[in-house]
Coordinates of C-alpha atoms in Angstrom, one line a residue:
M1 CA -0.2 -0.3 0.3
V2 CA 2.6 2.2 0.8
R3 CA 4.7 1.9 -2.1
A4 CA 1.3 2.0 -4.5
A5 CA 1.4 5.3 -2.6
S6 CA 4.4 6.5 -3.6
I7 CA 4.5 5.8 -6.9
Y8 CA 1.6 7.1 -7.4
L9 CA 2.7 10.7 -5.7
I10 CA 5.9 10.5 -7.9
D11 CA 3.5 10.2 -11.0
G12 CA 1.0 12.4 -10.5
L13 CA 4.2 15.1 -9.1
I14 CA 5.8 14.8 -12.5
A15 CA 2.3 14.9 -14.4
G16 CA 1.9 18.2 -12.5
V17 CA 6.0 19.2 -13.9
S18 CA 5.4 17.7 -17.8
L19 CA 2.4 20.6 -18.3
A20 CA 4.3 23.4 -16.2
A21 CA 7.9 22.3 -18.5
A22 CA 5.3 22.2 -21.5
I23 CA 4.3 25.5 -20.9
S24 CA 7.5 27.5 -19.9
L25 CA 9.3 26.0 -23.2
R26 CA 7.0 27.5 -25.8
V27 CA 6.0 31.3 -24.5
G28 CA 8.9 31.7 -21.6
S29 CA 9.4 31.3 -18.2
L30 CA 8.2 34.4 -16.7
R31 CA 4.8 34.1 -18.9
A32 CA 4.4 30.4 -17.5
G33 CA 4.1 31.9 -14.8
E34 CA 1.8 34.3 -15.2
V35 CA -0.6 31.5 -17.7
L36 CA -0.8 29.1 -14.4
E37 CA -1.7 31.8 -12.6
E38 CA -4.6 33.0 -15.1
H39 CA -6.1 29.1 -14.7
R40 CA -5.0 28.3 -11.8
A41 CA -7.8 24.7 -12.6
T42 CA -5.9 24.1 -15.4
L43 CA -2.3 22.3 -13.0
P44 CA -4.5 20.5 -11.2
L45 CA -6.8 19.0 -13.7
F46 CA -4.2 17.7 -15.9
V47 CA -2.5 15.6 -12.5
A48 CA -6.6 13.8 -12.2
V49 CA -6.6 13.0 -15.6
A50 CA -3.1 11.6 -15.6
L51 CA -3.2 9.7 -12.0
V52 CA -6.1 8.5 -13.4
T53 CA -5.1 7.1 -16.6
F54 CA -1.7 5.4 -14.9
A55 CA -4.4 3.6 -12.3
A56 CA -6.6 2.1 -15.1
M57 CA -3.5 1.2 -17.0
R58 CA -1.9 -0.4 -13.1
L59 CA 1.4 1.4 -14.4
H60 CA 1.5 1.1 -9.7
R61 CA 1.7 -2.7 -9.6
R62 CA 4.6 -2.5 -12.3
V63 CA 8.5 -2.6 -10.0
W64 CA 10.6 -0.5 -10.9
R65 CA 14.2 -1.9 -10.1
Y66 CA 12.5 -5.0 -13.4
S67 CA 11.4 -2.0 -15.6
S68 CA 12.5 -2.9 -19.3
T69 CA 11.9 -1.5 -23.0
D70 CA 8.1 -3.2 -22.0
E71 CA 7.9 -0.4 -19.3
I72 CA 8.7 2.4 -21.3
F73 CA 5.6 1.5 -24.0
E74 CA 3.4 1.4 -21.0
I75 CA 4.4 5.4 -20.3
I76 CA 3.8 5.8 -24.0
K77 CA 0.6 4.3 -24.0
A78 CA -0.3 6.5 -21.2
A79 CA 1.0 9.4 -21.6
S80 CA -0.5 9.0 -25.1
I81 CA -3.7 8.8 -23.1
A82 CA -3.9 11.0 -20.3
V83 CA -3.1 14.3 -22.8
F84 CA -5.8 13.2 -24.9
S85 CA -8.1 12.9 -22.6
Y86 CA -7.0 16.2 -20.8
V87 CA -7.2 18.1 -24.6
A88 CA -11.0 16.6 -24.8
L89 CA -12.6 16.8 -21.1
L90 CA -10.2 21.4 -21.6
I91 CA -12.5 20.7 -25.4
V92 CA -15.7 19.4 -23.5
I93 CA -15.5 22.4 -20.7
G94 CA -14.4 25.0 -23.0
G95 CA -11.8 25.6 -21.5
A96 CA -9.0 25.3 -24.5
G97 CA -9.6 28.7 -25.7
W98 CA -5.8 29.9 -24.4
L99 CA -4.3 26.1 -25.6
P100 CA -1.4 25.8 -28.1
R101 CA -1.6 23.1 -30.3
S102 CA 2.2 23.0 -29.6
I103 CA 2.1 22.2 -25.7
P104 CA 0.1 19.0 -25.4
V105 CA 2.8 17.6 -28.1
I106 CA 6.1 19.2 -26.4
Q107 CA 4.5 18.1 -22.7
W108 CA 4.0 14.8 -23.5
L109 CA 8.1 15.0 -25.5
V110 CA 8.4 15.4 -21.2
L111 CA 5.7 12.6 -19.3
V112 CA 7.5 10.0 -21.1
V113 CA 10.9 11.6 -20.6
L114 CA 10.7 11.8 -17.0
M115 CA 8.0 9.3 -16.1
G116 CA 10.7 6.9 -17.9
G117 CA 13.5 8.2 -16.8
A118 CA 12.4 7.9 -12.6
R119 CA 11.8 4.4 -13.6
M120 CA 14.9 4.1 -14.7
A121 CA 16.8 5.3 -12.9
R122 CA 15.6 3.8 -10.6
R123 CA 16.6 0.3 -12.5
L124 CA 20.2 2.0 -12.8
A125 CA 20.4 1.9 -8.7
A126 CA 19.6 -1.7 -8.3
E127 CA 22.1 -3.7 -10.2
Y128 CA 24.8 -1.4 -10.1
L129 CA 24.6 0.0 -6.3
G130 CA 22.6 -2.7 -5.3
G131 CA 23.9 -5.2 -6.6
R132 CA 27.2 -5.3 -8.6
F133 CA 29.3 -3.7 -6.0
H134 CA 28.1 -4.2 -2.8
P135 CA 29.6 -8.0 -1.6
P136 CA 26.9 -11.2 -2.3
A137 CA 23.8 -11.5 0.2
S138 CA 25.5 -14.2 1.2
A139 CA 28.8 -16.2 1.9
A140 CA 27.2 -19.8 0.2
S141 CA 27.9 -18.8 -3.2
P142 CA 30.2 -17.5 -3.6
E143 CA 31.6 -16.4 -7.5
S144 CA 34.2 -19.5 -7.8
M145 CA 31.5 -21.7 -6.0
K146 CA 29.4 -20.9 -8.7
R147 CA 29.1 -23.5 -11.9
P148 CA 30.3 -22.0 -14.8
A149 CA 27.6 -22.6 -17.3
L150 CA 27.9 -21.6 -21.3
L151 CA 24.2 -19.8 -22.8
F152 CA 22.8 -20.4 -25.8
G153 CA 19.5 -18.3 -27.2
S154 CA 19.0 -15.3 -28.6
S155 CA 20.6 -11.9 -28.3
D156 CA 17.5 -10.2 -25.8
D157 CA 16.8 -13.5 -23.5
I158 CA 20.4 -13.5 -22.9
E159 CA 20.8 -9.6 -22.0
Q160 CA 17.6 -11.4 -19.8
L161 CA 19.2 -13.6 -18.1
L162 CA 22.0 -12.2 -17.1
R163 CA 20.1 -9.6 -15.4
Q164 CA 18.2 -11.3 -13.3
L165 CA 21.8 -13.9 -12.2
E166 CA 23.4 -10.3 -11.6
R167 CA 20.6 -9.7 -9.0
E168 CA 20.6 -13.4 -7.2
P169 CA 23.8 -13.5 -5.8
D170 CA 23.3 -17.2 -4.5
A171 CA 22.0 -18.1 -8.0
A172 CA 24.0 -21.8 -9.2
F173 CA 26.0 -20.4 -12.0
R174 CA 28.1 -17.6 -13.1
A175 CA 28.3 -17.4 -17.5
V176 CA 31.7 -17.8 -18.5
G177 CA 30.7 -17.3 -22.1
I178 CA 27.3 -16.6 -24.7
L179 CA 26.4 -18.9 -28.2
D180 CA 24.3 -16.3 -29.9
E181 CA 21.6 -18.0 -31.6
A182 CA 21.6 -15.7 -34.6
G183 CA 26.0 -16.0 -34.7
A184 CA 25.3 -11.9 -34.7
H185 CA 27.4 -10.7 -32.1
T186 CA 30.3 -13.4 -32.5
G187 CA 33.6 -11.2 -29.9
A188 CA 31.2 -8.0 -28.1
R189 CA 29.9 -8.7 -25.0
V190 CA 26.4 -9.0 -22.9
R191 CA 26.3 -7.2 -19.7
G192 CA 30.4 -8.2 -19.9
V193 CA 29.6 -11.8 -21.3
P194 CA 32.3 -12.9 -24.3
V195 CA 29.9 -13.8 -27.3
M196 CA 32.3 -17.0 -28.5
G197 CA 30.5 -18.0 -31.9
R198 CA 27.6 -20.3 -33.4
P199 CA 26.0 -22.8 -32.0
A200 CA 28.2 -25.0 -34.4
D201 CA 30.3 -23.3 -33.0
L202 CA 30.4 -25.5 -29.5
S203 CA 33.0 -28.0 -29.2
R204 CA 35.6 -25.1 -30.2
V205 CA 34.3 -23.0 -27.5
V206 CA 34.3 -25.2 -23.8
G207 CA 37.9 -26.2 -25.3
S208 CA 38.5 -22.6 -25.6
L209 CA 37.7 -22.2 -21.9
A210 CA 39.2 -25.5 -20.8
A211 CA 42.7 -23.9 -22.0
R212 CA 41.5 -21.1 -18.8
D213 CA 40.3 -23.6 -16.5
E214 CA 36.8 -21.8 -16.7
R215 CA 35.5 -25.0 -18.6
P216 CA 31.8 -24.6 -18.4
A217 CA 29.6 -27.0 -16.3
C218 CA 26.8 -26.8 -17.8
L219 CA 24.7 -25.3 -21.8
I220 CA 21.8 -22.8 -20.1
F221 CA 19.1 -22.4 -22.7
A222 CA 17.8 -18.4 -21.9
G223 CA 14.7 -18.8 -24.4
P224 CA 10.9 -20.4 -23.9
V225 CA 11.2 -24.3 -23.3
E226 CA 8.3 -24.6 -26.2
R227 CA 11.7 -24.3 -28.8
L228 CA 13.6 -26.3 -27.1
Q229 CA 12.0 -28.6 -29.6
R230 CA 13.0 -26.9 -32.2
M231 CA 15.1 -29.8 -35.0
A232 CA 17.7 -27.1 -34.5
M233 CA 18.3 -27.5 -31.2
V234 CA 18.5 -31.2 -32.1
D235 CA 22.1 -31.0 -32.9
I236 CA 23.7 -27.9 -29.8
I237 CA 21.6 -31.2 -27.0
A238 CA 23.5 -33.6 -29.1
Q239 CA 27.2 -31.9 -28.7
A240 CA 26.8 -30.9 -25.0
Q241 CA 25.8 -34.9 -23.9
S242 CA 29.0 -35.6 -26.2
L243 CA 31.1 -32.7 -24.3
E244 CA 29.7 -33.7 -20.5
L245 CA 27.3 -31.1 -20.6
E246 CA 23.9 -30.3 -19.4
I247 CA 21.3 -28.9 -20.6
A248 CA 19.9 -26.5 -18.6
Y249 CA 16.2 -24.4 -19.3
R250 CA 14.2 -22.1 -17.7
P251 CA 9.8 -24.1 -17.5
G252 CA 7.0 -21.2 -18.5
F253 CA 10.3 -19.1 -20.0
I254 CA 7.9 -16.5 -22.2
G255 CA 10.6 -12.7 -20.8
F256 CA 11.2 -10.9 -18.8
A257 CA 8.9 -10.0 -15.8
P258 CA 9.9 -12.1 -12.5
E259 CA 7.6 -11.1 -9.5
P260 CA 9.8 -9.1 -7.0
G261 CA 11.6 -11.7 -4.9
A262 CA 11.5 -14.4 -7.9
S263 CA 13.8 -16.0 -7.9
L264 CA 16.1 -18.4 -11.0
D265 CA 14.0 -21.7 -11.2
F266 CA 15.9 -23.8 -13.1
R267 CA 15.2 -27.5 -14.2
F268 CA 17.5 -29.8 -15.9
L269 CA 17.2 -31.2 -19.7
N270 CA 16.4 -34.9 -18.6
V271 CA 17.0 -38.1 -21.3
A272 CA 14.5 -40.3 -18.8
D273 CA 12.0 -38.8 -20.5
L274 CA 12.2 -41.4 -22.9
L275 CA 11.6 -44.1 -20.4
G276 CA 8.3 -42.9 -19.7
R277 CA 8.8 -44.8 -15.8
P278 CA 9.3 -42.4 -12.8
Q279 CA 12.8 -42.8 -11.5
A280 CA 13.5 -44.7 -7.9
P281 CA 14.6 -42.8 -4.6
L282 CA 18.1 -43.0 -3.3
D283 CA 18.2 -43.7 1.0
G284 CA 21.2 -41.2 1.1
R285 CA 21.3 -42.1 5.0
I286 CA 22.4 -46.0 4.2
V287 CA 25.1 -45.0 1.7
A288 CA 26.5 -41.8 3.5
G289 CA 27.3 -44.2 6.5
M290 CA 28.4 -46.8 3.7
I291 CA 31.0 -43.6 2.6
S292 CA 31.4 -40.9 4.6
G293 CA 34.9 -41.2 5.6
R294 CA 36.2 -44.7 4.0
R295 CA 38.5 -44.6 1.4
I296 CA 37.0 -45.6 -2.1
L297 CA 38.0 -46.5 -5.3
V298 CA 36.6 -47.2 -8.2
T299 CA 37.6 -49.0 -11.5
G300 CA 36.8 -46.6 -14.8
A301 CA 37.0 -43.1 -13.3
G302 CA 36.6 -42.2 -16.4
G303 CA 33.5 -43.7 -18.1
T304 CA 29.7 -43.3 -18.1
I305 CA 29.8 -45.1 -14.6
G306 CA 32.5 -44.8 -12.8
R307 CA 31.8 -41.0 -13.6
E308 CA 28.8 -41.1 -12.0
L309 CA 29.6 -43.3 -9.1
V310 CA 32.6 -40.3 -8.8
R311 CA 30.8 -37.9 -8.9
Q312 CA 27.6 -39.2 -6.0
I313 CA 29.7 -40.9 -3.8
A314 CA 32.3 -37.5 -3.7
E315 CA 28.8 -36.0 -2.3
F316 CA 29.5 -38.0 0.4
E317 CA 33.0 -36.7 1.5
P318 CA 34.9 -40.0 1.8
A319 CA 38.2 -39.6 3.1
Q320 CA 40.1 -40.5 0.0
L321 CA 38.6 -41.5 -3.9
V322 CA 41.1 -43.0 -6.5
L323 CA 40.4 -43.1 -9.8
L324 CA 42.0 -44.7 -12.0
D325 CA 41.6 -45.2 -15.0
A326 CA 43.5 -46.8 -18.7
N327 CA 42.3 -44.1 -20.4
E328 CA 44.4 -40.4 -20.3
F329 CA 42.1 -38.2 -20.8
N330 CA 39.5 -39.2 -19.4
L331 CA 41.4 -39.7 -16.0
Y332 CA 42.2 -35.9 -16.3
D333 CA 38.9 -35.3 -16.6
V334 CA 36.7 -36.5 -14.3
D335 CA 39.9 -34.8 -11.5
L336 CA 39.5 -31.8 -13.2
E337 CA 36.1 -32.3 -12.7
L338 CA 36.0 -33.8 -9.1
R339 CA 38.6 -31.5 -8.8
E340 CA 36.4 -27.9 -9.2
S341 CA 33.2 -29.7 -8.0
H342 CA 34.6 -31.2 -4.4
P343 CA 37.8 -28.8 -3.8
Q344 CA 37.5 -30.5 0.0
V345 CA 37.4 -34.1 -0.9
A346 CA 41.3 -35.8 -1.0
R347 CA 41.1 -37.2 -4.5
T348 CA 44.4 -40.1 -5.8
P349 CA 43.5 -40.4 -9.9
V350 CA 46.2 -43.6 -11.5
L351 CA 46.6 -44.1 -14.5
C352 CA 46.5 -47.8 -14.4
S353 CA 45.0 -50.8 -17.0
I354 CA 43.1 -53.9 -14.4
R355 CA 44.8 -56.5 -17.0
Q356 CA 48.2 -55.2 -15.3
R357 CA 47.5 -57.4 -12.1
R358 CA 50.7 -56.3 -11.0
Q359 CA 50.4 -52.2 -11.2
V360 CA 47.1 -53.1 -9.9
M361 CA 49.2 -55.6 -7.0
Q362 CA 51.1 -52.2 -5.6
V363 CA 48.0 -49.8 -7.0
F364 CA 45.8 -51.0 -3.4
A365 CA 48.9 -51.8 -1.8
D366 CA 49.8 -48.0 -1.4
H367 CA 46.4 -46.9 -1.3
R368 CA 44.8 -49.4 0.8
P369 CA 40.8 -48.5 0.2
E370 CA 38.3 -50.4 1.9
L371 CA 35.5 -50.2 -1.1
V372 CA 35.8 -51.6 -4.1
F373 CA 33.5 -50.5 -7.3
H374 CA 34.8 -51.9 -9.7
A375 CA 33.6 -49.6 -13.6
A376 CA 35.9 -50.6 -16.1
A377 CA 35.0 -52.9 -18.7
L378 CA 34.6 -52.9 -22.8
K379 CA 31.1 -52.9 -22.8
H380 CA 31.0 -52.4 -26.6
V381 CA 29.0 -56.2 -27.7
P382 CA 30.0 -55.7 -31.8
L383 CA 33.5 -54.9 -30.7
V384 CA 34.4 -57.2 -28.1
E385 CA 33.6 -59.5 -30.6
M386 CA 35.9 -58.9 -33.0
H387 CA 38.0 -59.0 -30.8
P388 CA 37.5 -62.0 -28.4
L389 CA 41.6 -61.4 -26.9
A390 CA 40.7 -58.1 -25.2
G391 CA 37.5 -59.1 -24.2
V392 CA 39.0 -61.3 -21.7
Q393 CA 41.8 -59.9 -20.9
T394 CA 40.1 -56.8 -19.9
N395 CA 36.4 -58.0 -17.8
V396 CA 37.7 -61.5 -17.2
L397 CA 41.1 -61.6 -16.1
G398 CA 41.4 -57.7 -15.0
T399 CA 38.2 -58.9 -12.5
R400 CA 40.0 -61.1 -10.7
N401 CA 43.2 -58.7 -10.2
V402 CA 41.1 -56.3 -8.9
A403 CA 39.2 -59.1 -6.8
D404 CA 42.3 -60.5 -5.6
A405 CA 44.1 -57.5 -5.0
A406 CA 40.9 -56.6 -3.3
R407 CA 41.6 -60.3 -1.3
R408 CA 45.1 -59.9 0.1
Y409 CA 44.3 -56.2 1.3
G410 CA 41.7 -56.4 3.6
V411 CA 38.5 -54.4 1.1
R412 CA 36.0 -54.1 3.2
A413 CA 33.9 -54.6 -0.4
M414 CA 33.9 -55.1 -3.7
V415 CA 31.4 -53.5 -5.9
Q416 CA 30.9 -55.3 -9.5
V417 CA 29.1 -53.8 -11.6
S418 CA 27.3 -55.9 -14.7
T419 CA 25.5 -56.6 -17.4
D420 CA 21.5 -57.9 -18.5
K421 CA 24.2 -58.9 -21.2
A422 CA 25.6 -61.4 -18.9
V423 CA 21.9 -63.0 -18.0
N424 CA 21.9 -66.8 -21.2
P425 CA 25.0 -64.8 -23.1
V426 CA 24.2 -64.8 -27.1
G427 CA 27.4 -62.7 -26.9
F428 CA 30.6 -63.3 -26.5
M429 CA 31.0 -59.8 -24.2
G430 CA 28.3 -61.0 -22.5
V431 CA 30.3 -64.3 -21.5
T432 CA 33.5 -62.6 -20.1
K433 CA 30.7 -59.8 -18.2
R434 CA 29.1 -63.7 -17.1
L435 CA 32.9 -64.3 -16.0
G436 CA 33.5 -62.1 -13.6
E437 CA 30.0 -62.5 -11.9
L438 CA 30.5 -66.2 -11.3
Y439 CA 34.7 -65.1 -10.0
C440 CA 33.0 -62.8 -8.0
Q441 CA 29.9 -64.6 -6.4
A442 CA 32.7 -67.7 -5.9
L443 CA 34.8 -65.0 -3.5
D444 CA 31.8 -63.9 -1.3
M445 CA 31.3 -68.2 -1.2
A446 CA 34.5 -69.3 0.0
S447 CA 34.6 -65.8 2.4
R448 CA 31.9 -67.5 4.4
G449 CA 31.9 -67.8 8.2
D450 CA 34.7 -65.5 7.9
P451 CA 33.1 -62.2 9.2
D452 CA 36.3 -60.1 8.3
A453 CA 36.7 -61.2 5.0
P454 CA 35.8 -58.7 1.4
R455 CA 32.0 -58.8 0.7
F456 CA 31.7 -60.0 -3.1
I457 CA 28.8 -57.6 -4.2
T458 CA 27.8 -58.4 -7.7
V459 CA 25.0 -55.2 -9.2
R460 CA 23.1 -55.9 -12.4
F461 CA 21.6 -54.4 -15.1
G462 CA 20.6 -53.4 -18.4
N463 CA 20.8 -50.4 -20.7
V464 CA 22.4 -46.6 -19.5
L465 CA 20.8 -44.1 -21.5
G466 CA 23.1 -41.7 -22.9
S467 CA 25.9 -43.2 -22.2
S468 CA 28.9 -43.3 -24.6
G469 CA 28.9 -45.1 -27.3
S470 CA 25.1 -45.9 -26.3
L471 CA 21.7 -45.7 -28.1
I472 CA 20.4 -42.2 -27.5
P473 CA 23.8 -40.5 -28.6
L474 CA 23.9 -43.0 -32.3
F475 CA 19.5 -41.7 -32.1
Q476 CA 20.5 -38.3 -31.7
R477 CA 23.8 -37.7 -34.3
Q478 CA 21.2 -39.5 -37.0
L479 CA 18.5 -37.1 -35.7
S480 CA 21.2 -33.9 -36.5
R481 CA 21.5 -35.5 -39.9
G482 CA 17.9 -35.2 -41.0
G483 CA 17.3 -39.3 -40.0
P484 CA 16.9 -42.1 -40.6
L485 CA 17.3 -43.0 -37.3
T486 CA 19.1 -47.2 -37.2
V487 CA 16.7 -49.6 -35.3
T488 CA 18.4 -53.3 -36.2
H489 CA 15.2 -55.7 -36.0
P490 CA 11.4 -54.1 -35.2
E491 CA 11.0 -56.3 -32.5
I492 CA 14.2 -56.0 -30.4
E493 CA 13.5 -54.8 -26.5
R494 CA 15.7 -53.8 -23.9
F495 CA 16.2 -53.0 -20.8
F496 CA 16.5 -49.1 -19.2
M497 CA 18.0 -46.6 -16.9
T498 CA 19.5 -43.3 -16.6
V499 CA 23.3 -43.4 -15.5
H500 CA 22.1 -40.8 -12.4
E501 CA 19.4 -43.6 -11.2
A502 CA 22.2 -46.6 -11.6
V503 CA 24.6 -45.5 -9.1
Q504 CA 22.2 -44.4 -6.9
L505 CA 21.4 -48.7 -6.8
I506 CA 24.2 -49.6 -6.7
L507 CA 25.3 -47.3 -3.9
Q508 CA 22.5 -48.1 -2.6
S509 CA 23.0 -51.6 -2.9
A510 CA 26.1 -52.5 -0.9
S511 CA 24.7 -50.0 2.1
R512 CA 22.2 -52.3 2.7
G513 CA 24.8 -56.0 1.9
L514 CA 26.7 -54.3 4.4
R515 CA 25.0 -53.5 6.4
D516 CA 21.8 -55.9 6.6
G517 CA 24.1 -58.8 5.8
M518 CA 23.4 -59.9 3.1
H519 CA 23.2 -64.5 1.7
H520 CA 26.5 -65.3 1.1
G521 CA 27.2 -65.2 -4.0
R522 CA 24.2 -62.9 -4.3
I523 CA 23.3 -61.0 -6.9
F524 CA 21.3 -58.0 -7.4
V525 CA 19.3 -57.0 -10.1
L526 CA 18.1 -53.9 -10.7
D527 CA 14.3 -53.3 -11.6
M528 CA 13.9 -51.3 -14.6
G529 CA 10.8 -51.5 -14.9
D530 CA 9.2 -53.1 -18.1
P531 CA 11.3 -53.9 -21.0
I532 CA 10.4 -51.2 -23.8
R533 CA 10.9 -51.5 -27.8
V534 CA 14.0 -50.0 -29.9
I535 CA 11.5 -48.8 -32.4
D536 CA 9.8 -46.7 -30.1
I537 CA 12.6 -45.5 -28.1
A538 CA 13.1 -43.3 -31.6
R539 CA 9.8 -42.5 -32.9
R540 CA 9.4 -40.5 -29.1
M541 CA 13.5 -39.4 -30.1
I542 CA 12.0 -37.9 -33.2
R543 CA 7.8 -36.4 -31.9
L544 CA 10.8 -34.6 -28.6
A545 CA 12.4 -32.8 -31.2
G546 CA 9.2 -31.8 -32.7
L547 CA 9.3 -33.9 -36.0
D548 CA 6.7 -36.7 -37.4
P549 CA 7.9 -41.2 -37.6
E550 CA 8.5 -41.5 -40.9
L551 CA 7.1 -38.3 -42.1
D552 CA 9.2 -36.0 -41.4
V553 CA 12.3 -38.7 -40.0
G554 CA 12.7 -42.3 -41.4
I555 CA 13.5 -45.9 -39.5
D556 CA 14.8 -47.7 -41.3
I557 CA 15.4 -51.7 -40.3
I558 CA 19.3 -52.8 -40.3
G559 CA 19.6 -56.6 -39.1
L560 CA 20.5 -58.0 -35.6
R561 CA 24.2 -56.9 -35.3
P562 CA 26.5 -60.1 -34.4
G563 CA 25.8 -61.0 -30.5
E564 CA 23.2 -59.1 -29.9
K565 CA 20.1 -60.8 -28.5
L566 CA 16.4 -59.6 -28.9
Y567 CA 14.9 -59.7 -26.2
E568 CA 17.1 -59.5 -23.0
E569 CA 16.8 -60.7 -19.2
L570 CA 18.0 -60.1 -16.3
F571 CA 18.0 -62.9 -14.5
D572 CA 19.6 -66.2 -15.5
V573 CA 18.1 -69.5 -16.0
E574 CA 19.7 -71.3 -13.3
E575 CA 18.6 -68.5 -10.8
E576 CA 16.0 -67.9 -8.3
R577 CA 14.6 -65.0 -8.1
L578 CA 14.2 -62.7 -4.8
P579 CA 12.6 -60.2 -3.8
S580 CA 15.2 -57.8 -1.9
S581 CA 14.3 -54.8 0.7
I582 CA 15.7 -52.7 -1.0
P583 CA 13.2 -50.4 -3.4
G584 CA 14.3 -51.1 -7.0
V585 CA 16.2 -53.4 -6.2
F586 CA 16.0 -58.0 -7.0
E587 CA 18.4 -60.2 -5.6
A588 CA 19.7 -63.1 -7.4
E589 CA 21.0 -66.5 -5.7
P590 CA 22.5 -68.7 -8.8
R591 CA 24.4 -71.8 -9.0
P592 CA 28.0 -71.1 -8.2
I593 CA 31.2 -72.7 -9.7
P594 CA 33.7 -73.7 -7.5
L595 CA 36.4 -71.4 -6.8
R596 CA 39.0 -73.9 -7.3
T597 CA 37.3 -74.1 -10.9
L598 CA 37.0 -70.5 -11.9
N599 CA 40.8 -70.1 -11.0
E600 CA 41.5 -72.9 -13.1
A601 CA 39.6 -71.9 -16.7
F602 CA 41.1 -68.7 -15.6
D603 CA 44.7 -69.6 -15.5
A604 CA 43.8 -71.5 -19.4
L605 CA 42.5 -68.3 -20.8
E606 CA 46.0 -66.0 -19.9
R607 CA 48.0 -68.9 -21.0
A608 CA 46.0 -68.2 -24.5
S609 CA 45.8 -64.6 -24.0
D610 CA 49.8 -64.6 -23.7
E611 CA 49.4 -66.5 -27.3
A612 CA 47.3 -63.9 -28.9
D613 CA 45.0 -66.5 -29.4
D614 CA 41.6 -64.8 -30.3
R615 CA 39.6 -68.5 -30.9
A616 CA 41.1 -70.8 -27.6
C617 CA 39.7 -67.5 -25.9
V618 CA 36.7 -67.8 -27.3
V619 CA 36.3 -72.1 -26.7
I620 CA 37.6 -71.8 -23.6
A621 CA 34.9 -69.1 -21.8
T622 CA 32.2 -70.3 -24.1
G623 CA 32.7 -74.1 -23.5
L624 CA 33.7 -72.7 -19.0
L625 CA 30.0 -71.4 -19.2
D626 CA 28.2 -74.2 -21.2
R627 CA 30.0 -77.6 -20.1
K628 CA 31.3 -76.2 -16.9
E629 CA 33.6 -78.8 -14.9
A630 CA 33.3 -81.5 -17.4
L631 CA 35.1 -78.4 -19.8
L632 CA 37.1 -77.4 -17.5
A633 CA 38.9 -80.7 -16.3
E634 CA 39.3 -81.0 -19.9
V635 CA 41.3 -78.0 -19.8
A636 CA 43.7 -78.0 -17.0
A637 CA 44.5 -81.2 -18.9
I638 CA 46.2 -79.3 -22.3
P639 CA 49.4 -78.0 -21.5
A640 CA 50.0 -74.4 -21.4
S641 CA 52.1 -74.8 -25.0
R642 CA 49.0 -77.0 -26.7
T643 CA 46.0 -74.1 -25.8
R644 CA 46.2 -72.5 -29.7
I645 CA 45.9 -76.7 -31.0
A646 CA 42.9 -77.8 -28.5
A647 CA 41.3 -75.0 -29.1
H648 CA 41.6 -75.8 -33.4
G649 CA 41.3 -79.3 -32.7

């Protein structure tokens, strides 16, 4: 009420001043006093007309500190109506004879300038005196702790968003660069932030910012959310996800007209919309009890699952986080991300392949991890089918190296990340992952009766949306080129979940299993809902791009790839499916293979691997699952020098 009265008072004063100033400019300041004295009612009459007009147009409802070009247009309309109404009223009452025709025009100009100037002055004072030069209102979000962000959109939308970011000291983001939708202002600056290129320049811009230690963590779309559906947006979304940038937007953003005290509300583009089901919640308390203050090692830390494990584990403040990866750039990148996002977490990047048994043992000896999350693996079905030796070296022998190190150096628990392709496998990648499961299961069974022995927990789940080399990035690349999307079979089905949800359930399964004392040898299987036809995913992606399947973008059926199943399963034929106390998780009770038998087969695989014999690796690995102990007896009897001959015979 006080605010509205103040605005009425100021606008009324401005209305009176505008008439006096117009008369002075027309007849001179000395003569103006005589005119106003002679026509005493003219000044209060205009003030009354103006205030009624301003009230009818609700100018008092607008917040001056948020004034914009829209405000100026409203002032122009209000001034025009007020001056016209005043002149019309004078004519009606017969009091316009003294009024020169130029005075209303001059008064209109003065009124617009004074009212607009007052509002712009308030906005400038709010921005420059109250925001930019004052320290932040809260120490919780200093500039150095805010997430660096690239802004994308039209110049007008970006300028509006930057203004609100400046006014909110607790905003979670700080703008480090701009991608101009039209590319017309490259090289210029908008409110001090450089315009660095067009959407097609995203990769180059991210690299340039990374070189200055300002690599963005996300891409914020500044315009209306409806425009995210355009075909033009698909390419930049695909680029952003390949560069591991989150994509944020403001729901319902249709212009800059926030209410007083309104805060920035960002949403993140979520590929989980393709699943058509809610994600399982995380019980953070029991996960914190497992991780907080402990030494944690993550293998494959730079990969899709490993990186998300690192991110979520860091939230629970471990005593130390050891990042192990064989890819130099991925290791550097995840270490850099952790340094920026969680500088308080002690971390050690280790460049090492899990195939290197002695080096793996040395890493465990040096760092003595209490918990190990084993995410390193080869997962691409056709590539492992083409290179079975590599699959054995990483997924079988590498897993044994990590598990043996965990056993030797007294790890509390090792969590093995597995896949639904290990269930009744038809492809060699699934065979190798199944052997890794069996080895960890056998070690866990061997520790029964010893409360101090390490636990070996296997968590199995299906496809991860958005992971490198997976379905969604492929479809996005195909959409960005205008299609068609390729599907191997019209009836092929897969289980899907997001990487965030998968890692949450991995952590929850491990923490519950350790706390509640899960049965030895059991496997956790994540509940992924019903399988989804891949062709339905393709159609949903096309519709998300604002297009029609088959009409705007085609879908080609290209045939099943080597080692690919039509339907995936989460439980093996020999496993008993059991309920679990963990929401979103099942348990499987498999029939274990004795550890001694597995080691004999693995030794034979190692000999075949040393001789670079792909076929021997395939025969031994698949034979282990097909004929189990009968084949293992035969394999153990084959001398190392004859492994190749036996495999080919």
